[in-house]
C-alpha cells in the first residue's frame, strides 16, 4: 500500500504541463470560442502524441490502456490549462466502443492517435460542429449520428452544445454501464485541474494587488478563503485517484462531487478576490471560471452523483 | 499508486477484528466525561492493554505491538467499526507519548508509558492558560529552580479530562527574561500533588469534560522534566504537529460514524431533503481516509508531515460538526434529546474548531506556509 503517484506518473504530469504551458492556451481558447479551431486541433494532435487519448483505448486497438490513474493525471493538467474541446467525450467514446471489435477496430485507432475528435450527445453533444465522430446515446444503444443541429452556447464560451441528428449507424446495441464512469472520472480530474488553476492565479493576484498600502493577500479574510479553497481541492485529489484505482460507481461519483464542488467554490472565491476585473471576459480568469460551472453538471451533476454514493434512487 | 494492504496487514486486520468482536462491551459505556464513565473506560483500557491492543504502534517493550503507522490506521478502522468505546487515555497516547519517544529519557519511557498503556495513569494536557490559548507562547505560569527539581506556580485552563485524570504535562516559563518562545520548560506533574487545585469546568452539556488547574508551589522532580529546560517550545511544537496531523483523529472514527449516519438515514425513511448531506458525510469520510493514506505514504518514505496537518485539522473538525448536525436533523424532535450518542458526539464536535490550535490559526498556516501569502495584521 503506497497511495502516491509514481515518479513516472509525476513526470508524465510535468511533461504535459510543459507542453500545454508552451501552447499559450488562453489565446487558443479564445479563438476556439470564436469558432476558429485550427490552433485547438493542432494542440489536440500534440496531446494525442503525448499519449493522452491512448490511455483510454485498449492495446488491441492501438492504445495503451485502459489506464485510469494516468488518465486522471492527464486530465488534471488539461483542466489546469483550460484546454478546450470534447476531451472527456473522446475518452467516453473510447469506453463506449472498446467492447465491440468491429466499430472499435475501425474507430478507436483514430481516437487514440488524435486524428479524430469524438463527441457524445446525452442529450447535448459538446463541440459537435468540430467533432469527427458524433455519438448519440438513445434507447439504450450507441449510434453514430449523421451530425448535429441546433447549436447553442454554453455558460462556458469555449463549449458549444448541439443535439445529435436522428438516424445514422448503430454501433452498439447496449450502452456499457461502466462507460459513463470514464466520462465522470475524466470530468472530475479536469475540474480539479480547473480549481487548482483558479487557486494559483488568485494567490498570485492577491500577492500583487495592493489596497490600503498592502497586498490584499495579507488580509486574514482573504487568506482564509484561499486556505479553505486549498483544503477542499487537496481533499478532492485523493478521492480522484482512489476512484481511478477502484473504478466503482460510488467512488467515481464521490470524486466527481468533491472535485466539482471544490472547483466551483474556488471559482466563487477567485472571482471575489479578483474584484471586478475577474468579472470581465477580457481577463483570462474567465476561461476557468465558466468552465468550473459547466463541468459541475456535465456527466452527472451533484445531486445525481450523491445519490450514486448512497446507492439511492433520485 | 496502490491501495491494497499486504497479506500480513490484512492478517493483522483480521486478528484485530476477531479480538474486538469478542471483547467490545455489548452495551455502550457511560460517557467518559463523567466520573462513572471515566472509571468504566479505565477498565476497558486495561482489557485492551492485557492483549496489547491499547497502543498497537508502540514498541513491544512498552506494551505495544510494533505495528507501525499503517497498521495503526487499520486497527483504528476496525476499532471504530466494532463500535468500541472512546479512549479516555488518548491525550497521553497521542500527545505525551510521541514527545517521550522523541525527547524523553529511557528511564522516563519505561516509567511513564506502560501504566499509560494500561489506563492506570490517565494524562491531561496542561498547555492553555487564561491569557494563553492560540497565542500559546504568551503563557505565564512559571517553574522556579529548586533543590532537586522545579517549583510550579500559576494557572492552567481547558485541561481536557483533568477533572478525573491522574497526571498532567505542560509548558511553564523557566527563564522569565528570555524571549517568549524561549525560556520554557516542558514537564510532567501529578494532579494530586500538594499545591494543585483542580476545578472542573462544565462544558455546554454540563459534563466536566475539562478543568482549571491552580498551582501553588507544586514540586516537580528533575526526572519529570522532558528534554532540556528552555527547550520546551521546540519540544511541545513537535507534539502539536502530532495532534493536528495524523494521530489525533484517525479516519476509522469518521468512516464508522458515516456508516452509522447512513443507517440512521435508511431507518428514518430516507427524507430526500437531507440525502445530499448524508452523501457528503460518506464522501468526506472517504476523502479523509484517502488523504490520510497519502500523508502516511509520504511520511513512511521519510517526508515530514509539515503544514499539511493544518488542512487535516480544519477538515476533520468541520466535518465532525456537519456529520452530527445532519444526524440531529434526521432525528427530528428527538434530535433535541441530550442522552443519545449523537447528542454527545454533537457537543464534543463543537469544540473541534477551537482546540488543537483554533481553525483561524490553521487557516493562517495554510495561507502563509502552503500558499506563500504574506504575513499581515490578524
Short mmCIF file of N, CA, C and O in Angstrom, two decimals, chain A residues 62-167:
data_model
loop_
_atom_site.label_atom_id
_atom_site.label_comp_id
_atom_site.label_asym_id
_atom_site.label_seq_id
_atom_site.Cartn_x
_atom_site.Cartn_y
_atom_site.Cartn_z
N UNK A 62 -4.71 -0.16 -30.72
CA UNK A 62 -3.64 0.82 -30.88
C UNK A 62 -3.59 1.85 -29.75
O UNK A 62 -3.11 2.96 -29.93
N UNK A 63 -4.12 1.45 -28.58
CA UNK A 63 -3.99 2.30 -27.41
C UNK A 63 -2.98 1.72 -26.44
O UNK A 63 -2.23 0.79 -26.79
N UNK A 64 -2.91 2.24 -25.25
CA UNK A 64 -2.03 1.71 -24.20
C UNK A 64 -2.83 1.39 -22.94
O UNK A 64 -2.27 1.06 -21.90
N UNK A 65 -4.14 1.52 -23.03
CA UNK A 65 -4.98 1.44 -21.82
C UNK A 65 -5.73 0.16 -21.68
O UNK A 65 -5.39 -0.82 -22.34
N UNK A 66 -6.75 0.20 -20.85
CA UNK A 66 -7.18 1.40 -20.14
C UNK A 66 -6.35 1.65 -18.87
O UNK A 66 -6.08 0.73 -18.12
N UNK A 67 -5.95 2.91 -18.68
CA UNK A 67 -5.13 3.30 -17.54
C UNK A 67 -5.79 4.50 -16.83
O UNK A 67 -5.44 5.65 -17.10
N UNK A 68 -6.73 4.24 -15.94
CA UNK A 68 -7.49 5.35 -15.35
C UNK A 68 -6.65 6.29 -14.47
O UNK A 68 -6.92 7.49 -14.45
N UNK A 69 -5.65 5.79 -13.77
CA UNK A 69 -4.84 6.69 -12.92
C UNK A 69 -4.09 7.69 -13.80
O UNK A 69 -4.11 8.92 -13.55
N UNK A 70 -3.46 7.17 -14.87
CA UNK A 70 -2.73 8.07 -15.77
C UNK A 70 -3.70 9.03 -16.47
O UNK A 70 -3.37 10.20 -16.71
N UNK A 71 -4.89 8.52 -16.78
CA UNK A 71 -5.88 9.40 -17.39
C UNK A 71 -6.25 10.53 -16.42
O UNK A 71 -6.40 11.69 -16.83
N UNK A 72 -6.39 10.20 -15.13
CA UNK A 72 -6.66 11.23 -14.13
C UNK A 72 -5.54 12.25 -14.09
O UNK A 72 -5.80 13.46 -14.06
N UNK A 73 -4.31 11.77 -14.09
CA UNK A 73 -3.15 12.67 -14.08
C UNK A 73 -3.23 13.62 -15.27
O UNK A 73 -3.05 14.84 -15.15
N UNK A 74 -3.52 13.07 -16.45
CA UNK A 74 -3.54 13.87 -17.67
C UNK A 74 -4.66 14.91 -17.63
O UNK A 74 -4.46 16.08 -17.98
N UNK A 75 -5.84 14.49 -17.18
CA UNK A 75 -6.97 15.41 -17.23
C UNK A 75 -6.86 16.52 -16.19
O UNK A 75 -7.41 17.61 -16.38
N UNK A 76 -6.15 16.29 -15.11
CA UNK A 76 -5.87 17.40 -14.18
C UNK A 76 -5.09 18.48 -14.92
O UNK A 76 -5.39 19.68 -14.83
N UNK A 77 -4.10 18.04 -15.72
CA UNK A 77 -3.29 19.03 -16.46
C UNK A 77 -4.11 19.72 -17.55
O UNK A 77 -3.98 20.93 -17.75
N UNK A 78 -4.96 18.95 -18.24
CA UNK A 78 -5.81 19.57 -19.28
C UNK A 78 -6.72 20.63 -18.65
O UNK A 78 -6.95 21.69 -19.22
N UNK A 79 -7.23 20.33 -17.45
CA UNK A 79 -8.08 21.31 -16.76
C UNK A 79 -7.27 22.52 -16.29
O UNK A 79 -7.73 23.65 -16.39
N UNK A 80 -6.07 22.27 -15.79
CA UNK A 80 -5.24 23.38 -15.30
C UNK A 80 -4.95 24.37 -16.41
O UNK A 80 -4.80 25.57 -16.16
N UNK A 81 -4.87 23.89 -17.64
CA UNK A 81 -4.57 24.78 -18.75
C UNK A 81 -5.81 25.13 -19.58
O UNK A 81 -5.67 25.71 -20.66
N UNK A 82 -6.99 24.79 -19.09
CA UNK A 82 -8.25 25.17 -19.75
C UNK A 82 -8.31 24.72 -21.20
O UNK A 82 -8.84 25.43 -22.06
N UNK A 83 -7.75 23.57 -21.49
CA UNK A 83 -7.76 23.08 -22.88
C UNK A 83 -9.20 22.88 -23.34
O UNK A 83 -9.99 22.26 -22.64
N UNK A 84 -9.57 23.43 -24.52
CA UNK A 84 -10.95 23.29 -25.00
C UNK A 84 -11.14 22.00 -25.80
O UNK A 84 -10.17 21.34 -26.15
N UNK A 85 -12.41 21.71 -26.06
CA UNK A 85 -12.72 20.59 -26.94
C UNK A 85 -13.36 19.43 -26.21
O UNK A 85 -13.39 19.39 -24.98
N UNK A 86 -13.87 18.46 -26.99
CA UNK A 86 -14.58 17.32 -26.40
C UNK A 86 -13.61 16.26 -25.87
O UNK A 86 -13.60 15.12 -26.32
N UNK A 87 -12.80 16.69 -24.89
CA UNK A 87 -11.76 15.80 -24.34
C UNK A 87 -12.38 14.62 -23.62
O UNK A 87 -12.06 13.46 -23.87
N UNK A 88 -13.30 14.95 -22.71
CA UNK A 88 -13.96 13.90 -21.93
C UNK A 88 -14.77 13.00 -22.85
O UNK A 88 -14.79 11.77 -22.69
N UNK A 89 -15.41 13.61 -23.84
CA UNK A 89 -16.30 12.87 -24.73
C UNK A 89 -15.51 11.89 -25.60
O UNK A 89 -16.00 10.80 -25.94
N UNK A 90 -14.29 12.28 -25.97
CA UNK A 90 -13.46 11.37 -26.76
C UNK A 90 -13.07 10.14 -25.91
O UNK A 90 -13.05 9.02 -26.40
N UNK A 91 -12.78 10.40 -24.65
CA UNK A 91 -12.50 9.28 -23.74
C UNK A 91 -13.74 8.40 -23.57
O UNK A 91 -13.67 7.17 -23.60
N UNK A 92 -14.89 9.05 -23.42
CA UNK A 92 -16.14 8.30 -23.26
C UNK A 92 -16.42 7.46 -24.51
O UNK A 92 -16.83 6.30 -24.40
N UNK A 93 -16.20 8.05 -25.68
CA UNK A 93 -16.44 7.31 -26.92
C UNK A 93 -15.58 6.04 -26.96
O UNK A 93 -16.05 4.97 -27.33
N UNK A 94 -14.34 6.18 -26.53
CA UNK A 94 -13.46 5.01 -26.50
C UNK A 94 -14.02 3.95 -25.56
O UNK A 94 -14.03 2.76 -25.88
N UNK A 95 -14.52 4.39 -24.40
CA UNK A 95 -15.08 3.43 -23.44
C UNK A 95 -16.36 2.79 -23.97
O UNK A 95 -16.63 1.62 -23.72
N UNK A 96 -17.14 3.56 -24.72
CA UNK A 96 -18.40 3.02 -25.25
C UNK A 96 -18.16 1.95 -26.30
O UNK A 96 -18.96 1.03 -26.47
N UNK A 97 -17.04 2.08 -27.02
CA UNK A 97 -16.82 1.20 -28.17
C UNK A 97 -15.80 0.10 -27.91
O UNK A 97 -15.67 -0.81 -28.73
N UNK A 98 -15.09 0.18 -26.79
CA UNK A 98 -13.97 -0.75 -26.57
C UNK A 98 -14.38 -2.21 -26.56
O UNK A 98 -13.59 -3.08 -26.89
N UNK A 99 -15.61 -2.50 -26.19
CA UNK A 99 -16.03 -3.88 -26.06
C UNK A 99 -16.51 -4.50 -27.36
O UNK A 99 -16.90 -5.67 -27.39
N UNK A 100 -16.53 -3.73 -28.44
CA UNK A 100 -17.11 -4.25 -29.69
C UNK A 100 -16.07 -4.19 -30.80
O UNK A 100 -15.79 -3.12 -31.34
N UNK A 101 -15.53 -5.35 -31.19
CA UNK A 101 -14.38 -5.38 -32.10
C UNK A 101 -14.61 -4.63 -33.41
O UNK A 101 -13.71 -3.95 -33.89
N UNK A 102 -15.84 -4.71 -33.95
CA UNK A 102 -15.99 -4.13 -35.30
C UNK A 102 -15.86 -2.61 -35.29
O UNK A 102 -14.89 -2.08 -35.86
N UNK A 103 -16.75 -1.88 -34.65
CA UNK A 103 -16.53 -0.43 -34.74
C UNK A 103 -15.25 0.00 -34.03
O UNK A 103 -14.61 0.97 -34.43
N UNK A 104 -14.84 -0.78 -33.01
CA UNK A 104 -13.63 -0.39 -32.28
C UNK A 104 -12.41 -0.42 -33.17
O UNK A 104 -11.63 0.52 -33.21
N UNK A 105 -12.25 -1.51 -33.92
CA UNK A 105 -11.09 -1.63 -34.79
C UNK A 105 -11.04 -0.52 -35.84
O UNK A 105 -9.98 -0.08 -36.27
N UNK A 106 -12.20 -0.05 -36.23
CA UNK A 106 -12.30 0.98 -37.27
C UNK A 106 -12.09 2.38 -36.68
O UNK A 106 -11.45 3.23 -37.28
N UNK A 107 -12.64 2.60 -35.47
CA UNK A 107 -12.71 3.98 -34.96
C UNK A 107 -11.68 4.29 -33.88
O UNK A 107 -11.17 5.41 -33.80
N UNK A 108 -11.38 3.32 -33.00
CA UNK A 108 -10.54 3.65 -31.85
C UNK A 108 -9.12 4.07 -32.21
O UNK A 108 -8.58 4.98 -31.57
N UNK A 109 -8.48 3.44 -33.20
CA UNK A 109 -7.13 3.92 -33.55
C UNK A 109 -7.13 5.41 -33.92
O UNK A 109 -6.19 6.13 -33.60
N UNK A 110 -8.20 5.86 -34.55
CA UNK A 110 -8.27 7.29 -34.91
C UNK A 110 -8.38 8.17 -33.67
O UNK A 110 -7.84 9.28 -33.64
N UNK A 111 -9.14 7.67 -32.69
CA UNK A 111 -9.27 8.45 -31.45
C UNK A 111 -7.95 8.47 -30.69
O UNK A 111 -7.52 9.51 -30.19
N UNK A 112 -7.31 7.32 -30.60
CA UNK A 112 -6.05 7.21 -29.85
C UNK A 112 -4.98 8.11 -30.45
O UNK A 112 -4.21 8.75 -29.74
N UNK A 113 -4.95 8.19 -31.77
CA UNK A 113 -3.89 8.95 -32.44
C UNK A 113 -4.21 10.43 -32.52
O UNK A 113 -3.38 11.22 -32.93
N UNK A 114 -5.43 10.81 -32.18
CA UNK A 114 -5.80 12.22 -32.24
C UNK A 114 -6.25 12.67 -33.61
O UNK A 114 -6.54 13.84 -33.82
N UNK A 115 -6.34 11.72 -34.55
CA UNK A 115 -6.80 12.10 -35.89
C UNK A 115 -8.28 12.48 -35.86
O UNK A 115 -8.72 13.27 -36.69
N UNK A 116 -9.01 11.87 -34.94
CA UNK A 116 -10.44 12.16 -34.87
C UNK A 116 -10.84 12.61 -33.48
O UNK A 116 -10.35 12.08 -32.48
N UNK A 117 -11.70 13.63 -33.42
CA UNK A 117 -12.32 14.05 -32.17
C UNK A 117 -13.71 13.42 -32.13
O UNK A 117 -14.43 13.46 -33.13
N UNK A 118 -14.06 12.88 -30.99
CA UNK A 118 -15.40 12.32 -30.86
C UNK A 118 -16.19 13.14 -29.86
O UNK A 118 -15.63 13.74 -28.95
N UNK A 119 -17.50 13.17 -30.06
CA UNK A 119 -18.35 13.76 -29.03
C UNK A 119 -19.53 12.83 -28.81
O UNK A 119 -19.79 11.95 -29.63
N UNK A 120 -20.21 13.01 -27.71
CA UNK A 120 -21.31 12.13 -27.34
C UNK A 120 -22.47 12.99 -26.87
O UNK A 120 -22.29 13.85 -26.00
N UNK A 121 -23.63 12.76 -27.43
CA UNK A 121 -24.82 13.52 -27.02
C UNK A 121 -25.63 12.75 -26.01
O UNK A 121 -26.06 11.64 -26.27
N UNK A 122 -25.81 13.33 -24.84
CA UNK A 122 -26.64 12.67 -23.83
C UNK A 122 -27.15 13.71 -22.83
O UNK A 122 -26.74 13.68 -21.70
N UNK A 123 -28.02 14.63 -23.20
CA UNK A 123 -28.58 14.79 -24.55
C UNK A 123 -27.74 15.70 -25.44
O UNK A 123 -27.77 15.56 -26.66
N UNK A 124 -27.00 16.64 -24.84
CA UNK A 124 -26.26 17.59 -25.69
C UNK A 124 -24.89 17.04 -26.05
O UNK A 124 -24.20 16.47 -25.19
N UNK A 125 -24.49 17.27 -27.27
CA UNK A 125 -23.16 16.86 -27.72
C UNK A 125 -22.26 18.10 -27.72
O UNK A 125 -22.60 19.12 -28.34
N UNK A 126 -21.14 18.00 -27.03
CA UNK A 126 -20.21 19.13 -26.92
C UNK A 126 -19.40 19.25 -28.21
O UNK A 126 -18.84 18.25 -28.68
N UNK A 127 -19.34 20.46 -28.76
CA UNK A 127 -18.49 20.75 -29.92
C UNK A 127 -18.76 19.81 -31.09
O UNK A 127 -17.83 19.39 -31.79
N UNK A 128 -20.04 19.51 -31.30
CA UNK A 128 -20.38 18.58 -32.40
C UNK A 128 -20.02 19.17 -33.75
O UNK A 128 -19.76 18.43 -34.71
N UNK A 129 -19.95 20.50 -33.84
CA UNK A 129 -19.61 21.13 -35.12
C UNK A 129 -18.15 20.92 -35.49
O UNK A 129 -17.75 21.09 -36.64
N UNK A 130 -17.34 20.57 -34.51
CA UNK A 130 -15.92 20.33 -34.74
C UNK A 130 -15.58 18.85 -34.76
O UNK A 130 -14.61 18.44 -35.37
N UNK A 131 -16.39 18.05 -34.06
CA UNK A 131 -16.05 16.64 -33.87
C UNK A 131 -16.18 15.86 -35.19
O UNK A 131 -16.99 16.19 -36.05
N UNK A 132 -15.34 14.84 -35.31
CA UNK A 132 -15.39 13.98 -36.49
C UNK A 132 -16.36 12.83 -36.31
O UNK A 132 -16.80 12.22 -37.28
N UNK A 133 -16.64 12.52 -35.05
CA UNK A 133 -17.50 11.38 -34.74
C UNK A 133 -18.52 11.83 -33.71
O UNK A 133 -18.15 12.21 -32.61
N UNK A 134 -19.80 11.86 -34.11
CA UNK A 134 -20.85 12.28 -33.18
C UNK A 134 -21.63 11.04 -32.75
O UNK A 134 -22.30 10.41 -33.57
N UNK A 135 -21.48 10.67 -31.50
CA UNK A 135 -22.22 9.51 -30.99
C UNK A 135 -23.48 10.01 -30.29
O UNK A 135 -23.49 11.08 -29.69
N UNK A 136 -24.53 9.22 -30.39
CA UNK A 136 -25.77 9.53 -29.69
C UNK A 136 -26.16 8.32 -28.85
O UNK A 136 -26.09 7.19 -29.33
N UNK A 137 -26.51 8.58 -27.60
CA UNK A 137 -26.99 7.51 -26.73
C UNK A 137 -28.51 7.60 -26.73
O UNK A 137 -29.08 8.56 -26.23
N UNK A 138 -29.17 6.62 -27.33
CA UNK A 138 -30.63 6.64 -27.32
C UNK A 138 -31.16 5.21 -27.29
O UNK A 138 -30.57 4.31 -27.87
N UNK A 139 -32.25 5.06 -26.56
CA UNK A 139 -32.92 3.75 -26.42
C UNK A 139 -31.95 2.68 -25.93
O UNK A 139 -32.02 1.52 -26.35
N UNK A 140 -31.02 3.05 -25.08
CA UNK A 140 -30.08 2.07 -24.55
C UNK A 140 -29.05 1.60 -25.56
O UNK A 140 -28.40 0.57 -25.35
N UNK A 141 -28.92 2.33 -26.67
CA UNK A 141 -27.98 1.92 -27.72
C UNK A 141 -27.03 3.07 -28.06
O UNK A 141 -27.30 4.23 -27.75
N UNK A 142 -25.92 2.71 -28.70
CA UNK A 142 -24.95 3.72 -29.14
C UNK A 142 -25.04 3.86 -30.65
O UNK A 142 -24.86 2.87 -31.38
N UNK A 143 -25.32 5.07 -31.08
CA UNK A 143 -25.47 5.34 -32.52
C UNK A 143 -24.41 6.33 -32.97
O UNK A 143 -23.99 7.20 -32.21
N UNK A 144 -23.99 6.17 -34.22
CA UNK A 144 -23.20 7.22 -34.85
C UNK A 144 -24.17 8.13 -35.60
O UNK A 144 -24.78 7.71 -36.58
N UNK A 145 -24.32 9.34 -35.09
CA UNK A 145 -25.29 10.27 -35.67
C UNK A 145 -24.71 10.89 -36.94
O UNK A 145 -23.49 11.07 -37.05
N UNK A 146 -25.58 11.20 -37.87
CA UNK A 146 -25.10 11.82 -39.12
C UNK A 146 -24.74 13.29 -38.96
O UNK A 146 -24.52 13.98 -39.96
N UNK A 147 -24.71 13.77 -37.74
CA UNK A 147 -24.38 15.19 -37.50
C UNK A 147 -25.19 15.69 -36.33
O UNK A 147 -25.75 14.90 -35.56
N UNK A 148 -25.24 17.00 -36.21
CA UNK A 148 -25.98 17.59 -35.09
C UNK A 148 -26.59 18.90 -35.54
O UNK A 148 -26.18 19.48 -36.55
N UNK A 149 -27.58 19.34 -34.80
CA UNK A 149 -28.27 20.59 -35.17
C UNK A 149 -28.52 21.40 -33.90
O UNK A 149 -28.31 20.92 -32.79
N UNK A 150 -29.06 22.59 -34.13
CA UNK A 150 -29.49 23.43 -33.02
C UNK A 150 -28.34 23.71 -32.06
O UNK A 150 -28.41 23.40 -30.87
N UNK A 151 -27.28 24.27 -32.59
CA UNK A 151 -26.10 24.56 -31.77
C UNK A 151 -26.39 25.72 -30.83
O UNK A 151 -26.85 26.78 -31.28
N UNK A 152 -26.13 25.50 -29.54
CA UNK A 152 -26.41 26.53 -28.53
C UNK A 152 -25.15 26.81 -27.72
O UNK A 152 -24.32 25.93 -27.53
N UNK A 153 -25.05 28.04 -27.25
CA UNK A 153 -23.86 28.38 -26.45
C UNK A 153 -23.97 27.80 -25.05
O UNK A 153 -25.06 27.62 -24.51
N UNK A 154 -22.83 27.53 -24.45
CA UNK A 154 -22.75 27.09 -23.05
C UNK A 154 -22.41 28.30 -22.19
O UNK A 154 -21.96 29.34 -22.69
N UNK A 155 -22.59 28.18 -20.90
CA UNK A 155 -22.12 29.22 -19.98
C UNK A 155 -20.61 29.40 -20.13
O UNK A 155 -20.06 30.45 -19.82
N UNK A 156 -19.94 28.34 -20.56
CA UNK A 156 -18.51 28.41 -20.87
C UNK A 156 -18.38 28.70 -22.36
O UNK A 156 -18.71 27.84 -23.18
N UNK A 157 -17.94 29.90 -22.73
CA UNK A 157 -17.91 30.25 -24.16
C UNK A 157 -17.07 29.30 -25.00
O UNK A 157 -17.24 29.24 -26.22
N UNK A 158 -16.20 28.52 -24.37
CA UNK A 158 -15.39 27.57 -25.14
C UNK A 158 -16.15 26.29 -25.45
O UNK A 158 -15.61 25.39 -26.10
N UNK A 159 -17.37 26.18 -24.98
CA UNK A 159 -18.16 24.97 -25.24
C UNK A 159 -19.39 25.34 -26.07
O UNK A 159 -20.04 26.34 -25.81
N UNK A 160 -19.70 24.52 -27.05
CA UNK A 160 -20.93 24.69 -27.82
C UNK A 160 -21.70 23.38 -27.74
O UNK A 160 -21.12 22.31 -27.91
N UNK A 161 -22.99 23.48 -27.48
CA UNK A 161 -23.80 22.28 -27.27
C UNK A 161 -24.79 22.12 -28.41
O UNK A 161 -25.41 23.09 -28.84
N UNK A 162 -24.92 20.90 -28.91
CA UNK A 162 -25.82 20.65 -30.04
C UNK A 162 -26.57 19.34 -29.82
O UNK A 162 -26.18 18.51 -29.00
N UNK A 163 -27.64 19.16 -30.57
CA UNK A 163 -28.44 17.94 -30.46
C UNK A 163 -28.08 17.02 -31.64
O UNK A 163 -28.16 17.46 -32.79
N UNK A 164 -27.67 15.78 -31.36
CA UNK A 164 -27.36 14.87 -32.48
C UNK A 164 -28.58 14.64 -33.35
O UNK A 164 -29.71 14.58 -32.85
N UNK A 165 -28.34 14.50 -34.64
CA UNK A 165 -29.44 14.23 -35.57
C UNK A 165 -29.90 12.78 -35.42
O UNK A 165 -29.10 11.91 -35.05
N UNK A 166 -31.16 12.52 -35.69
CA UNK A 166 -31.64 11.14 -35.59
C UNK A 166 -31.06 10.28 -36.72
O UNK A 166 -30.50 10.81 -37.69
N UNK A 167 -31.25 8.97 -36.57
CA UNK A 167 -30.77 8.06 -37.60
C UNK A 167 -29.28 7.79 -37.46
O UNK A 167 -28.70 7.97 -36.39
#
